[in-house]
mmCIF file of C-alpha atoms and ligand atoms in Angstrom:
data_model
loop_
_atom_site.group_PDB
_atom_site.id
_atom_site.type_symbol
_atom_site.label_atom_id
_atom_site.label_comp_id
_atom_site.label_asym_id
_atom_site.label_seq_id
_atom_site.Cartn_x
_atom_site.Cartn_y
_atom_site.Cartn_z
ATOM 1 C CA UNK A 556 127.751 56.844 -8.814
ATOM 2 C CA UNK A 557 124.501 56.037 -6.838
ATOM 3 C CA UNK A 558 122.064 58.303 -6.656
ATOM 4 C CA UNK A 559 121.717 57.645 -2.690
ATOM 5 C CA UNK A 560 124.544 55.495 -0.687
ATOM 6 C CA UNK A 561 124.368 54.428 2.537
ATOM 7 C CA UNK A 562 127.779 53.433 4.322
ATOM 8 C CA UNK A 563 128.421 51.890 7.962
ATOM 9 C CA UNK A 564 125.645 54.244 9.006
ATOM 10 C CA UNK A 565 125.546 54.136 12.780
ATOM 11 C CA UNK A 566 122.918 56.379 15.043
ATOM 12 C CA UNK A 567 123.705 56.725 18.796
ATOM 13 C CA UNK A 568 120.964 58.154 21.153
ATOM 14 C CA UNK A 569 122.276 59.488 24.259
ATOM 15 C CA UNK A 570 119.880 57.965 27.334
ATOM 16 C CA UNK A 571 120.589 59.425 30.990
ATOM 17 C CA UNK A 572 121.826 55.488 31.214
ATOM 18 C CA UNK A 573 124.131 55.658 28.423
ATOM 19 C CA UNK A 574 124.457 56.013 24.818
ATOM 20 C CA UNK A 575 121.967 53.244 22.613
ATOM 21 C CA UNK A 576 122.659 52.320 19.243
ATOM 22 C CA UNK A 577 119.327 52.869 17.576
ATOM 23 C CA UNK A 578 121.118 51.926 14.203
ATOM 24 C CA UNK A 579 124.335 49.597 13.224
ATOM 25 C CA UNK A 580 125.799 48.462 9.808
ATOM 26 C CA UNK A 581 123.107 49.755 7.493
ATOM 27 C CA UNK A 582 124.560 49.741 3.966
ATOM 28 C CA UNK A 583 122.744 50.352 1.077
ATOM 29 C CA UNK A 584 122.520 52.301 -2.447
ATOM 30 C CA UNK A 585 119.663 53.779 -4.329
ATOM 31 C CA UNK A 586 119.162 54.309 -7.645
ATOM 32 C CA UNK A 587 117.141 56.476 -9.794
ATOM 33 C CA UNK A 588 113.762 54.878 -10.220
ATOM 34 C CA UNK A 589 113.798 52.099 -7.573
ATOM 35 C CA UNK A 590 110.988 51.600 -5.391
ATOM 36 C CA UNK A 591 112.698 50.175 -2.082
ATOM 37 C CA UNK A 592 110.800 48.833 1.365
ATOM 38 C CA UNK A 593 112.227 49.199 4.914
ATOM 39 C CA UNK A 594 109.873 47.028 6.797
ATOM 40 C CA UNK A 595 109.991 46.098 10.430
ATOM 41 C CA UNK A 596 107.521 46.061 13.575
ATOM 42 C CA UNK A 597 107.348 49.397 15.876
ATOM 43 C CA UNK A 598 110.696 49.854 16.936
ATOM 44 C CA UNK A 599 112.971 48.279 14.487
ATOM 45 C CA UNK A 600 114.843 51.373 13.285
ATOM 46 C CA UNK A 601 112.700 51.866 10.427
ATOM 47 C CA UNK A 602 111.549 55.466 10.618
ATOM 48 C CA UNK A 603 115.407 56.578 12.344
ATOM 49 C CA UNK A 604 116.730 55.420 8.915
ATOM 50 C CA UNK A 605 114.678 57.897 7.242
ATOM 51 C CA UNK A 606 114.860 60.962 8.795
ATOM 52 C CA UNK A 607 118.978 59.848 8.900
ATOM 53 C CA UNK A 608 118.794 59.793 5.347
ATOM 54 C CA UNK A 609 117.499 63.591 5.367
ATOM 55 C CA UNK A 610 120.089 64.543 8.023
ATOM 56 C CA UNK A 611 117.296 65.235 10.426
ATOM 57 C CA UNK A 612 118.189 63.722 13.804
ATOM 58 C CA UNK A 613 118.258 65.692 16.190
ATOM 59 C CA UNK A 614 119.313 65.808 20.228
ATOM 60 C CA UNK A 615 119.806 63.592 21.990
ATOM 61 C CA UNK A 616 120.034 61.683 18.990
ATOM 62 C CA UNK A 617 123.171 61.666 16.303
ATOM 63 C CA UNK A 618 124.921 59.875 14.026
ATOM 64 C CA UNK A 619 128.061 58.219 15.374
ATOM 65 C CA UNK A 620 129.362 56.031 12.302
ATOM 66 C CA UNK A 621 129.451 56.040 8.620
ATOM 67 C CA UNK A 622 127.724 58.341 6.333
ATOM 68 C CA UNK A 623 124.796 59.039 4.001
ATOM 69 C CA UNK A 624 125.750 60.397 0.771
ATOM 70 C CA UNK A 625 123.607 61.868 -1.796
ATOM 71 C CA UNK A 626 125.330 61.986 -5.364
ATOM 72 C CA UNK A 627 128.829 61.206 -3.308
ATOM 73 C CA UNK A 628 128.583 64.133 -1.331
ATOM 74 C CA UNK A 629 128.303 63.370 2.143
ATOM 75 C CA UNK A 630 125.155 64.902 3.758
ATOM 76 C CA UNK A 631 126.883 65.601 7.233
ATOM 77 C CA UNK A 632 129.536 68.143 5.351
ATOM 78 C CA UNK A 633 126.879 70.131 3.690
ATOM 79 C CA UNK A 634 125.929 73.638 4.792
ATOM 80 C CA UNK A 635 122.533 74.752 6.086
ATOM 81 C CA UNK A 636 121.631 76.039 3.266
ATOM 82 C CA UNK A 637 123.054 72.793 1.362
ATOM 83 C CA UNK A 638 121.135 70.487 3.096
ATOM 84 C CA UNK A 639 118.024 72.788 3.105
ATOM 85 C CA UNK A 640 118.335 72.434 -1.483
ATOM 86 C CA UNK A 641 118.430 68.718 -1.000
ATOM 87 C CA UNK A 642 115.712 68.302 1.616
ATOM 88 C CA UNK A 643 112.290 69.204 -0.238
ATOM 89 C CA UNK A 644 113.716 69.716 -3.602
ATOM 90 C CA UNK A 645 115.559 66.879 -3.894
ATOM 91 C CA UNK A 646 114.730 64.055 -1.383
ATOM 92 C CA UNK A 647 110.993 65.003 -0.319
ATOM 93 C CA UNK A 648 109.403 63.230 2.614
ATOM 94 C CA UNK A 649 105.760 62.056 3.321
ATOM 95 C CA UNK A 650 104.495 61.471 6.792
ATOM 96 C CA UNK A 651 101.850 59.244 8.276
ATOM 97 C CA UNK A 652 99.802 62.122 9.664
ATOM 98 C CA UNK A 653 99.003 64.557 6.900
ATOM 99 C CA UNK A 654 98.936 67.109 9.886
ATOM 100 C CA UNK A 655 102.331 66.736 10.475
ATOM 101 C CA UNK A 656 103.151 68.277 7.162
ATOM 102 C CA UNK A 657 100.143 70.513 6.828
ATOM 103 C CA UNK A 658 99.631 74.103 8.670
ATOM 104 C CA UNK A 659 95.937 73.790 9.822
ATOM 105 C CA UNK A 660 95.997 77.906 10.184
ATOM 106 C CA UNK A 661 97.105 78.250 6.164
ATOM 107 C CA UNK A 662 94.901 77.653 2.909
ATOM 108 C CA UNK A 663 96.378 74.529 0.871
ATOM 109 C CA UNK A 664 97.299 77.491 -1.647
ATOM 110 C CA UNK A 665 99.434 79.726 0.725
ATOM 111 C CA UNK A 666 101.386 76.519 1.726
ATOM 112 C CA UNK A 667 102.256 75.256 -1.500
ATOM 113 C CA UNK A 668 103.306 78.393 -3.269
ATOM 114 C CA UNK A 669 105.121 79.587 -0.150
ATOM 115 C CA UNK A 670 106.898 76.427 -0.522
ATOM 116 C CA UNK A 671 107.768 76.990 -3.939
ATOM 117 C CA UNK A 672 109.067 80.568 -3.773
ATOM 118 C CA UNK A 673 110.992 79.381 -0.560
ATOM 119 C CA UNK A 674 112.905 77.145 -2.828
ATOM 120 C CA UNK A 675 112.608 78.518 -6.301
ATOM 121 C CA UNK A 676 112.825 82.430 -7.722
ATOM 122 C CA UNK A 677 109.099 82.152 -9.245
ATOM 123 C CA UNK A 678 106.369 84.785 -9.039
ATOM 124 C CA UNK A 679 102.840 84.438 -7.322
ATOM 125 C CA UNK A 680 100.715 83.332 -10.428
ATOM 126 C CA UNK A 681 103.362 80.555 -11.744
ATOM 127 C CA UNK A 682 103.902 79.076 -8.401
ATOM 128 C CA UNK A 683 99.757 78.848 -8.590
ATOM 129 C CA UNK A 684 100.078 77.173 -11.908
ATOM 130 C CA UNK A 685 102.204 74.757 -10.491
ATOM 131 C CA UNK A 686 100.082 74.190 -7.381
ATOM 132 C CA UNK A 687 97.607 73.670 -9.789
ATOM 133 C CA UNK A 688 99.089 71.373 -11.881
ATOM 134 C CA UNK A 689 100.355 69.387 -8.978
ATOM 135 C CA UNK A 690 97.085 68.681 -7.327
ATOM 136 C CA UNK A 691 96.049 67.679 -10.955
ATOM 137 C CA UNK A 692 97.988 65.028 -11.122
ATOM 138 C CA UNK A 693 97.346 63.463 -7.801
ATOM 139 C CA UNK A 694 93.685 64.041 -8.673
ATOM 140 C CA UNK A 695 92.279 66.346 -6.312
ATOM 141 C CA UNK A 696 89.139 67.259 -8.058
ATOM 142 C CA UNK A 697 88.558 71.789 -8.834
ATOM 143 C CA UNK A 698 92.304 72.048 -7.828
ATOM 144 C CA UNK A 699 91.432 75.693 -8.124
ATOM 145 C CA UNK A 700 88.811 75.604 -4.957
ATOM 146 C CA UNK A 701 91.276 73.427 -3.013
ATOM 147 C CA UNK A 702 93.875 75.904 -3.185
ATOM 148 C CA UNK A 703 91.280 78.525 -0.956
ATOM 149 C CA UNK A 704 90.612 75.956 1.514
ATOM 150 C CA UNK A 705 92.099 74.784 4.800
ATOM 151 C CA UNK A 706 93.211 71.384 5.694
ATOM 152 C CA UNK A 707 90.251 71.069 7.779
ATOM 153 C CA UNK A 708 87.593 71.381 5.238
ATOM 154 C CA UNK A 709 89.181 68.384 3.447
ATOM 155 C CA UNK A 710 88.750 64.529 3.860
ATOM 156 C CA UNK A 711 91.865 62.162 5.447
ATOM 157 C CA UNK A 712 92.062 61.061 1.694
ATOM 158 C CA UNK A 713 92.132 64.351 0.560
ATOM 159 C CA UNK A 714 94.760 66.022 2.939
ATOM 160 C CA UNK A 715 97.283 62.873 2.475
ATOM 161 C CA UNK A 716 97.193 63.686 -1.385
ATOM 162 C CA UNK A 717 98.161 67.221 -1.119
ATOM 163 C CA UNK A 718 100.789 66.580 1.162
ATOM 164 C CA UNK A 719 101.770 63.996 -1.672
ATOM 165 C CA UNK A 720 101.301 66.642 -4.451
ATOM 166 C CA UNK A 721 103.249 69.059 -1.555
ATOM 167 C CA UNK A 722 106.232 66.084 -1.965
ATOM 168 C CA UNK A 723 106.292 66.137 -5.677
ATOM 169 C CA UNK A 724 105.899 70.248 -5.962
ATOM 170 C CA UNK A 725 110.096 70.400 -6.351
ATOM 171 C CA UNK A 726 110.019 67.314 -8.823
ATOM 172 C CA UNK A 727 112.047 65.833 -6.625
ATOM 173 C CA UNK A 728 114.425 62.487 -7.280
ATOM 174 C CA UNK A 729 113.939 60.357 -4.091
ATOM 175 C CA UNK A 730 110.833 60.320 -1.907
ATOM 176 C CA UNK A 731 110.701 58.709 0.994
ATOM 177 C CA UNK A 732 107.068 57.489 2.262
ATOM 178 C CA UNK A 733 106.902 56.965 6.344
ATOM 179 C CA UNK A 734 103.881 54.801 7.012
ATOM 180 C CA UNK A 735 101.677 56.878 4.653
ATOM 181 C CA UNK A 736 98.644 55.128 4.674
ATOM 182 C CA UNK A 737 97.964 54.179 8.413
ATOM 183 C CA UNK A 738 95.839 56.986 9.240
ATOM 184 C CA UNK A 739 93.594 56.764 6.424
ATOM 185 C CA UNK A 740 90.914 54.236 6.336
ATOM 186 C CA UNK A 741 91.564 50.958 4.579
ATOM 187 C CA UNK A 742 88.928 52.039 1.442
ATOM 188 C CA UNK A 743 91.345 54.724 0.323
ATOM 189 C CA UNK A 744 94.468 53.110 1.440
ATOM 190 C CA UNK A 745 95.151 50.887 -1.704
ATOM 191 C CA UNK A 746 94.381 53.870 -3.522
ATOM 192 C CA UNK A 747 96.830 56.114 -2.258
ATOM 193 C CA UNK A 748 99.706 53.662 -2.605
ATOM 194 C CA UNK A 749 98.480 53.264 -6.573
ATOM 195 C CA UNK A 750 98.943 57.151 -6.450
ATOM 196 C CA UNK A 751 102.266 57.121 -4.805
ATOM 197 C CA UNK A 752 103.633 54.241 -7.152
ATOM 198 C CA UNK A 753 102.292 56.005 -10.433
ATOM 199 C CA UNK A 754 103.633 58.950 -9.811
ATOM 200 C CA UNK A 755 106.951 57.204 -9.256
ATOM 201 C CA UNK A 756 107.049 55.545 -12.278
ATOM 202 C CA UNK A 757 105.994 57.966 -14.334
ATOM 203 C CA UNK A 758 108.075 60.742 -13.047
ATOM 204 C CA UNK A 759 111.260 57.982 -12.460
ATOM 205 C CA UNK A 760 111.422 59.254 -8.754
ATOM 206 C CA UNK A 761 113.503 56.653 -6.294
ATOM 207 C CA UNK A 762 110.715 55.508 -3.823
ATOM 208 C CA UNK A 763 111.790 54.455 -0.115
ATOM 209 C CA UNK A 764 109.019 53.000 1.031
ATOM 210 C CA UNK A 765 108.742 52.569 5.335
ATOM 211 C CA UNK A 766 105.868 50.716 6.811
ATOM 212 C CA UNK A 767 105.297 48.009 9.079
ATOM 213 C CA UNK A 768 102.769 46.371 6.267
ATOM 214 C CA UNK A 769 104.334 43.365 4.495
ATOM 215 C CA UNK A 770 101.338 43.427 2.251
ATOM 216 C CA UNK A 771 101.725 47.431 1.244
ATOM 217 C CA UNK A 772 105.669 46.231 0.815
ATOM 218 C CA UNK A 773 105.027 43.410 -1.553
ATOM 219 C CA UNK A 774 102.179 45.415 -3.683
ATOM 220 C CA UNK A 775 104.687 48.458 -4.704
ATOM 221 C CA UNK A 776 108.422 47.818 -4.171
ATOM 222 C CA UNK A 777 110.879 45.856 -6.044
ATOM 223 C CA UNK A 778 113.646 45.580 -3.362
ATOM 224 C CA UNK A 779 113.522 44.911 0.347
ATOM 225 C CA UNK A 780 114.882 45.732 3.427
ATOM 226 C CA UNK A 781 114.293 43.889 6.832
ATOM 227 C CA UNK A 782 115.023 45.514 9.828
ATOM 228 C CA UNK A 783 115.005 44.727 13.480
ATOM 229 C CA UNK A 784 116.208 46.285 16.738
ATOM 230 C CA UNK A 785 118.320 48.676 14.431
ATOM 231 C CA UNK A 786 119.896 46.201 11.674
ATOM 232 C CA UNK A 787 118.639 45.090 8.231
ATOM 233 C CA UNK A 788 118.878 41.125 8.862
ATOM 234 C CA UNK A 789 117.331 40.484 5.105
ATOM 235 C CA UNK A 790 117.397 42.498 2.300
ATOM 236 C CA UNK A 791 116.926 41.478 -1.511
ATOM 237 C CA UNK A 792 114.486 41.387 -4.110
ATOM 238 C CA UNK A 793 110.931 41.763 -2.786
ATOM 239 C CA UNK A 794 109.362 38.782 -4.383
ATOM 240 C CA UNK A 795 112.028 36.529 -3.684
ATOM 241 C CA UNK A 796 111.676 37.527 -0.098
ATOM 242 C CA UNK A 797 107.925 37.453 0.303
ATOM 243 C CA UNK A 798 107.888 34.081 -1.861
ATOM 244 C CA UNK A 799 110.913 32.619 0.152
ATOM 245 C CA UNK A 800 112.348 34.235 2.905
ATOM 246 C CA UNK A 801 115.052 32.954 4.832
ATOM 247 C CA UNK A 802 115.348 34.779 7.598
ATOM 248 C CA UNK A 803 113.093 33.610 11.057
ATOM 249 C CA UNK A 804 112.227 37.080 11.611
ATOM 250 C CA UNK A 805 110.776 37.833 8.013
ATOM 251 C CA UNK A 806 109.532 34.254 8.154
ATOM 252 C CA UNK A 807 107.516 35.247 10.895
ATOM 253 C CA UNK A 808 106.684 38.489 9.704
ATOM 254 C CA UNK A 809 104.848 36.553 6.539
ATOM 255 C CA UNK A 810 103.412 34.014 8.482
ATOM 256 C CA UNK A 811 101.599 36.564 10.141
ATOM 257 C CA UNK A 812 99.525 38.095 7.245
ATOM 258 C CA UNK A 813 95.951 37.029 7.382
ATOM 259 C CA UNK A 814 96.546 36.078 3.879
ATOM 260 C CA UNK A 815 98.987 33.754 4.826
ATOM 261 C CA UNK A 816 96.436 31.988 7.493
ATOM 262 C CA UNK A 817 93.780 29.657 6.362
ATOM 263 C CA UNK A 818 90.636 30.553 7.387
ATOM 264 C CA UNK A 819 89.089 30.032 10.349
ATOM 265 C CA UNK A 820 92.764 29.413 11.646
ATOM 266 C CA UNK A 821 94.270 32.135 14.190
ATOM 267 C CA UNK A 822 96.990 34.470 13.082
ATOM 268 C CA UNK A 823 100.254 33.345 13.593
ATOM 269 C CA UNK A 824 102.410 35.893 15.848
ATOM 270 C CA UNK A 825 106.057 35.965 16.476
ATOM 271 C CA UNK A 826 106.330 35.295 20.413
ATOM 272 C CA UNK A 827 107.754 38.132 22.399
ATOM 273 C CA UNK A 828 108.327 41.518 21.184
ATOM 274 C CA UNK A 829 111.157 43.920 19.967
ATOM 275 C CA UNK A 830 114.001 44.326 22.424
ATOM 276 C CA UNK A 831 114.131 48.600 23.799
ATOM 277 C CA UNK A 832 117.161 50.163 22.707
ATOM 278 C CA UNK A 833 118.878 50.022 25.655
ATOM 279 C CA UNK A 834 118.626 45.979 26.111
ATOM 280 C CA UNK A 835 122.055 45.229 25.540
ATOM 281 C CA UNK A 836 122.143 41.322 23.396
ATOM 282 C CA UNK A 837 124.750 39.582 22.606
ATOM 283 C CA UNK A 838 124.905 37.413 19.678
ATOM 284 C CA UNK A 839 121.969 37.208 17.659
ATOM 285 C CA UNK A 840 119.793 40.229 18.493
ATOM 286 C CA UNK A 841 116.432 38.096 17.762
ATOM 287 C CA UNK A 842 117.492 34.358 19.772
ATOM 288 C CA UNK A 843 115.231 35.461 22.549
ATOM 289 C CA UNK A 844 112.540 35.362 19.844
ATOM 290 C CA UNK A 845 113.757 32.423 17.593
ATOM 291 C CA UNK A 846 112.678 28.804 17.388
ATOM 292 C CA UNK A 847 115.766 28.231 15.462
ATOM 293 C CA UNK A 848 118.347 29.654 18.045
ATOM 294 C CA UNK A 849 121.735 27.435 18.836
ATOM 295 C CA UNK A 850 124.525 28.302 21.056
ATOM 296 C CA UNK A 851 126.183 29.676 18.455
ATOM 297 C CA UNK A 852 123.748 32.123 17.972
ATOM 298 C CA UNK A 853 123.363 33.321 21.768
ATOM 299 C CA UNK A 854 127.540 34.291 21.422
ATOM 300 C CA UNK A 855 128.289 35.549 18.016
ATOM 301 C CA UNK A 856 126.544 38.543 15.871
ATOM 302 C CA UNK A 857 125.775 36.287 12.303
ATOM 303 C CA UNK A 858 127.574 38.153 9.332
ATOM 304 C CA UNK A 859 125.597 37.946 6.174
ATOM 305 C CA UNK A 860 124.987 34.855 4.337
ATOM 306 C CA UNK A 861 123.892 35.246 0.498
ATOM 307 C CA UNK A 862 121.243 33.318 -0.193
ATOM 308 C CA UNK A 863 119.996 33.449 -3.629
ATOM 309 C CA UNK A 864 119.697 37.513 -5.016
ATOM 310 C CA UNK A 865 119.278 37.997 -0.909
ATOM 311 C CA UNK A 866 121.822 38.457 2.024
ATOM 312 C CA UNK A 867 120.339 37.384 5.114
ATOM 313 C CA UNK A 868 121.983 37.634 8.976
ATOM 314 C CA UNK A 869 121.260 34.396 10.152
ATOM 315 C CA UNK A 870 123.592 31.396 11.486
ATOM 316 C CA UNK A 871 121.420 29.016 10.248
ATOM 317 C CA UNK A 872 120.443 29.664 6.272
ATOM 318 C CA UNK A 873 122.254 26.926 5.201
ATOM 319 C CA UNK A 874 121.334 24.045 7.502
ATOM 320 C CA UNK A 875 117.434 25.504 7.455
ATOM 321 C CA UNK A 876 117.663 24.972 3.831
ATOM 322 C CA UNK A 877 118.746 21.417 4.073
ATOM 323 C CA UNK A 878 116.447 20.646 6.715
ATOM 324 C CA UNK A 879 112.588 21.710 5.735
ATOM 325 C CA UNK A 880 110.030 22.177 8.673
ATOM 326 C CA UNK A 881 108.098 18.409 8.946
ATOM 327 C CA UNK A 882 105.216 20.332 7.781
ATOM 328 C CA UNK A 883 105.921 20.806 4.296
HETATM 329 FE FE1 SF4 B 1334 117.584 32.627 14.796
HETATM 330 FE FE2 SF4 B 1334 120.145 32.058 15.155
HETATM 331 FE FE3 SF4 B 1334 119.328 32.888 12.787
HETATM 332 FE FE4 SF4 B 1334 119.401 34.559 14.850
HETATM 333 S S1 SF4 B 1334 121.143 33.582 13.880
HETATM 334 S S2 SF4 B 1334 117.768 34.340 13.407
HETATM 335 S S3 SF4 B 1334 118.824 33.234 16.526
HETATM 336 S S4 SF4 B 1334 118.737 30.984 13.800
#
């Protein structure tokens, strides 16, 4: 039994011009310990797949197909109260904006043991201790002072690792990470995702991993996910996707790192930009963006192709593969 499975998930917004799929045919399984990336450009589905996984879409939003379960019990049959154990004490979430998650009018200490004795029978001074212990190990120096103090007082830095030492307070077995280094400068960036992947490791927590940052991607998680306008169209191990992807999209996704660029040499972008939700596509949701596109792909949706330890949704894997770019 998986620890997470994701089946046929579908998610349906209802727009005043008709219901959009902001999500089709997303199946995948998590296991205890794996660090997994959903990566994608600004609206590719990305962050809808993780509040789906917490049952938290809400009007006019919903999901229409499949299911999400969590240790084969299907998170859209739980109770309230159900969903409300899982969510926090199980499956924990980190957002991009440490404000989101933080209560600017309550010390760091209020909010942290309220959390705890809203999920756990525990008196005042333990739920401290674990506070304490928390902030410890996401090194917030004199957790003891930080406890009295309000989010404001406190650096970007600072704020995003209580709200990661917030995540971890229920020990929990899958956290899910959206974006949570853009709105901290690039100086403490790296070191926040070496926080995030060491506490993984060493507590064995799943890590789902959403960002738009190939390069944050490849530095922490072992498996991949692609997405675009609402579908995974590559997903496999990381390295074997960052070293050889076969999918145009992710292709172009890696050929845009500045890493990827000699220098001196401009950036390369992927022409055009992600369809809205309610552009309706037939075939191949990315031939308006592909140099690779055939009729074939303007008419029919590609199924996955396995390509290696990857599945990609592409027409054209195989005859790519036996016909390399001139440039190499
Ligand atoms: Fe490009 Fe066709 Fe592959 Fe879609 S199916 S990515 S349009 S080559």
């Amino acid at each position: 039994m998986a620890l997470l499975q994701v089946n046929d998930l579908e998610v349906s917004f209802d727009m005043r011009s008709g219901s959009v799929k902001a999500l089709q045919d997303i199946n995948f399984s998590i296991e205890r310990g794996d660090r997994v990336g959903i990566v994608g450009e600004s609206g590719a589905g990305k962050s809808v797949l993780g509040f789906s996984i917490l049952n938290l879409i809400s009007r006019p939003g919903s999901i229409t197909g499949g299911n999400v379960l969590f240790e084969d019990r299907d998170l859209a049959n739980l109770s309230a109260k159900e969903l409300r154990d899982i969510r926090g004490n199980r499956i924990s979430m980190i957002f991009q904006d440490p404000m989101m998650t933080l209560n600017p009018v309550l010390t760091i200490g209020t909010q942290m043991i309220e959390c705890l004795q809203a999920h756990r029978k525990i008196n005042k001074n333990d739920a401290k201790k674990i506070a304490i212990q928390k902030l410890q190990q996401v090194y917030i120096p004199s957790p003891e002072t930080r406890l009295d103090q309000y989010p404001h007082e406190l650096s970007g830095g600072m704020r995003q690792r209580i709200v990661i030492a917030i995540g971890l307070l229920m020990d929990p077995e899958i956290i899910i990470a959206d974006e949570p280094t853009t709105a901290l400068d690039v100086t403490i960036q790296a070191e926040i995702m070496e926080l995030i992947l060491e506490l993984c490791e060493r507590n064995h927590v799943a890590l789902i991993m959403i960002t738009h940052d190939l390069g944050v991607i490849s530095q922490v998680t072992n498996r991949l996910f692609v997405m675009y306008s609402g579908r995974i169209i590559e997903q496999g191990p990381t390295k074997e996707i960052i070293n050889d992807a076969q999918h145009p999209y992710t292709q172009g996704l890696i050929n845009a790192l500045p890493q990827m660029t000699i220098r001196g040499e401009r950036l390369q972008q992927i022409p055009g930009s992600m369809p809205s939700l309610n552009t309706r596509i037939t075939g191949c949701v990315f031939h308006p963006r592909c140099e690779h596109a055939e009729n074939t792909c303007t008419r029919t949706h590609p199924k996955y192709t396995t390509s290696g330890g990857c599945k990609v949704a592409c027409h054209m894997v195989e005859k790519m593969k036996s016909q390399p770019l001139l440039s190499e």
